[in-house]
Coordinates of C-alpha atoms in Angstrom, one line a residue:
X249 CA 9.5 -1.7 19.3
X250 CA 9.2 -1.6 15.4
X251 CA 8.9 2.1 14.4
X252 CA 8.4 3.8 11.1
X253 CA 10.9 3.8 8.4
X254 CA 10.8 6.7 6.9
X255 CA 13.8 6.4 4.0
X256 CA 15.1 3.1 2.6
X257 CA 18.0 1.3 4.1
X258 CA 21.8 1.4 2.9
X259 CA 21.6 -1.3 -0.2
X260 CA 18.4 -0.3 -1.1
X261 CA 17.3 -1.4 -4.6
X262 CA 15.2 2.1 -4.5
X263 CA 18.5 3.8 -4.8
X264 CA 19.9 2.4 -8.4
X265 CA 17.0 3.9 -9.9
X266 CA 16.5 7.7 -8.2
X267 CA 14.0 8.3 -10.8
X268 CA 11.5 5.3 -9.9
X269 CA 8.8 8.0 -8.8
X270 CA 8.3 9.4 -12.1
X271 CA 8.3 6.4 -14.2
X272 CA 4.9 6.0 -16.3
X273 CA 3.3 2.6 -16.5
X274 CA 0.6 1.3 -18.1
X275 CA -0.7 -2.0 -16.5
X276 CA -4.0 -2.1 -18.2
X277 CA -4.3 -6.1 -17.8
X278 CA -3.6 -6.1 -13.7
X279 CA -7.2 -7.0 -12.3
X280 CA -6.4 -8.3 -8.9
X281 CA -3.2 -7.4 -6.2
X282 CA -2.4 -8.6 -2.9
X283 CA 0.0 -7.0 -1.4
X284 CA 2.1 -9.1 2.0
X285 CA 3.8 -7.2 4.7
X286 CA 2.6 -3.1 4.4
X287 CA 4.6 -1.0 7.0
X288 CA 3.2 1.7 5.7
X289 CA 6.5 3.7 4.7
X290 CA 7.0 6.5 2.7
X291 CA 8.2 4.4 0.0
X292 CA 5.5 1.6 -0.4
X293 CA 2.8 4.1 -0.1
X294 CA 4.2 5.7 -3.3
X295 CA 4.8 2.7 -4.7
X296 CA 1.0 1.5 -4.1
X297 CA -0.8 5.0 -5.1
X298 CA 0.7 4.7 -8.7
X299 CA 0.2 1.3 -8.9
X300 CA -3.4 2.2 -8.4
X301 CA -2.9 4.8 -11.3
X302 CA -0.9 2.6 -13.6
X303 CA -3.5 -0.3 -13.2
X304 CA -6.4 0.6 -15.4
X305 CA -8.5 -2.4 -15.4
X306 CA -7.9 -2.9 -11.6
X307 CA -10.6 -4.6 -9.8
X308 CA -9.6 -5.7 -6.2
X309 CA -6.5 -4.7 -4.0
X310 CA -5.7 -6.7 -0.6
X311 CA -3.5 -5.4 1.6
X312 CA -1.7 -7.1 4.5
X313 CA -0.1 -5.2 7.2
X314 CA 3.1 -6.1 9.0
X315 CA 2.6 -7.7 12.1
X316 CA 4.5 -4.8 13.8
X317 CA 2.2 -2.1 12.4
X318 CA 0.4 -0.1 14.7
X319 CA -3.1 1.0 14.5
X320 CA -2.2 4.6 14.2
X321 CA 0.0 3.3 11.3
X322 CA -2.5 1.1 9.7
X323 CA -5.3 3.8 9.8
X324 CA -2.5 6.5 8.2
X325 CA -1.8 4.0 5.4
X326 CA -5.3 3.1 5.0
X327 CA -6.6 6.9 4.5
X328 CA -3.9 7.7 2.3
X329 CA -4.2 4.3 0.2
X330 CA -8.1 4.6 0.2
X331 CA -8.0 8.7 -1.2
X332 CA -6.1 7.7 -4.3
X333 CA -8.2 4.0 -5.1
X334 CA -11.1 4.4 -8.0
X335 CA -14.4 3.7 -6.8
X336 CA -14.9 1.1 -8.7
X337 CA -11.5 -0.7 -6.9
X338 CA -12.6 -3.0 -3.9
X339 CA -10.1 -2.7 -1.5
X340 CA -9.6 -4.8 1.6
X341 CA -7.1 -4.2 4.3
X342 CA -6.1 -6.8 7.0
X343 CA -4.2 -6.5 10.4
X344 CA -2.5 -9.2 12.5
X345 CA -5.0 -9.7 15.9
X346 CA -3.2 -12.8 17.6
X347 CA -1.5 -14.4 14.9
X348 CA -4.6 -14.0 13.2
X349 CA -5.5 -11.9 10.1
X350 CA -8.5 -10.4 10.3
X351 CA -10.6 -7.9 8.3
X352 CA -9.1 -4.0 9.0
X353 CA -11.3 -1.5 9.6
X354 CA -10.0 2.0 11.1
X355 CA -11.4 3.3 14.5
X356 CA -13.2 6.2 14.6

């Protein structure tokens, strides 16, 4: 069963640069991300919430979860990603159902 990863891998490119977190970008002509294969880890949820920061002109974000992400996992990733978008950001999330991608929307 897939579970969460929580810190990289040995090998890890995240480890040549320790200081990755606090770098300042300014990616005022990204308008549109997609973004394959979310697991939701520690990681590529920083990795996303400053991309939201760093892209000032962003208009649309899609996210597609791993196949192995659970909906407990996808609705975590989902609040966190969704409290640090703009409003004026349309994001769209989508979860494997039987090998099929369809449109994510968390459970109440």
């Amino acid at each position: 069963m897939f579970q969460k990863q929580t810190a990289c891998p040995p090998g890890c490119i995240c480890d040549d640069q320790q200081d990755w977190k606090f770098e300042e970008l300014l990616l005022n002509h990204l308008q549109e991300v997609e973004i394959t294969e979310l697991r939701g880890s520690e990681h590529e949820v920083i990795f996303v919430k400053h991309l939201l920061r760093w892209a000032t002109e962003l208009k649309k974000m899609t996210i597609f979860f791993n196949s192995l992400v659970t909906e407990s996992m996808a609705r975590k990733s989902y609040q966190i990603l969704r409290r640090f978008s703009r409003r004026e950001i349309c994001m769209e999330f989508y979860m494997d159902k039987d090998t099929v991608m369809v449109p994510y929307v968390p459970k109440d």
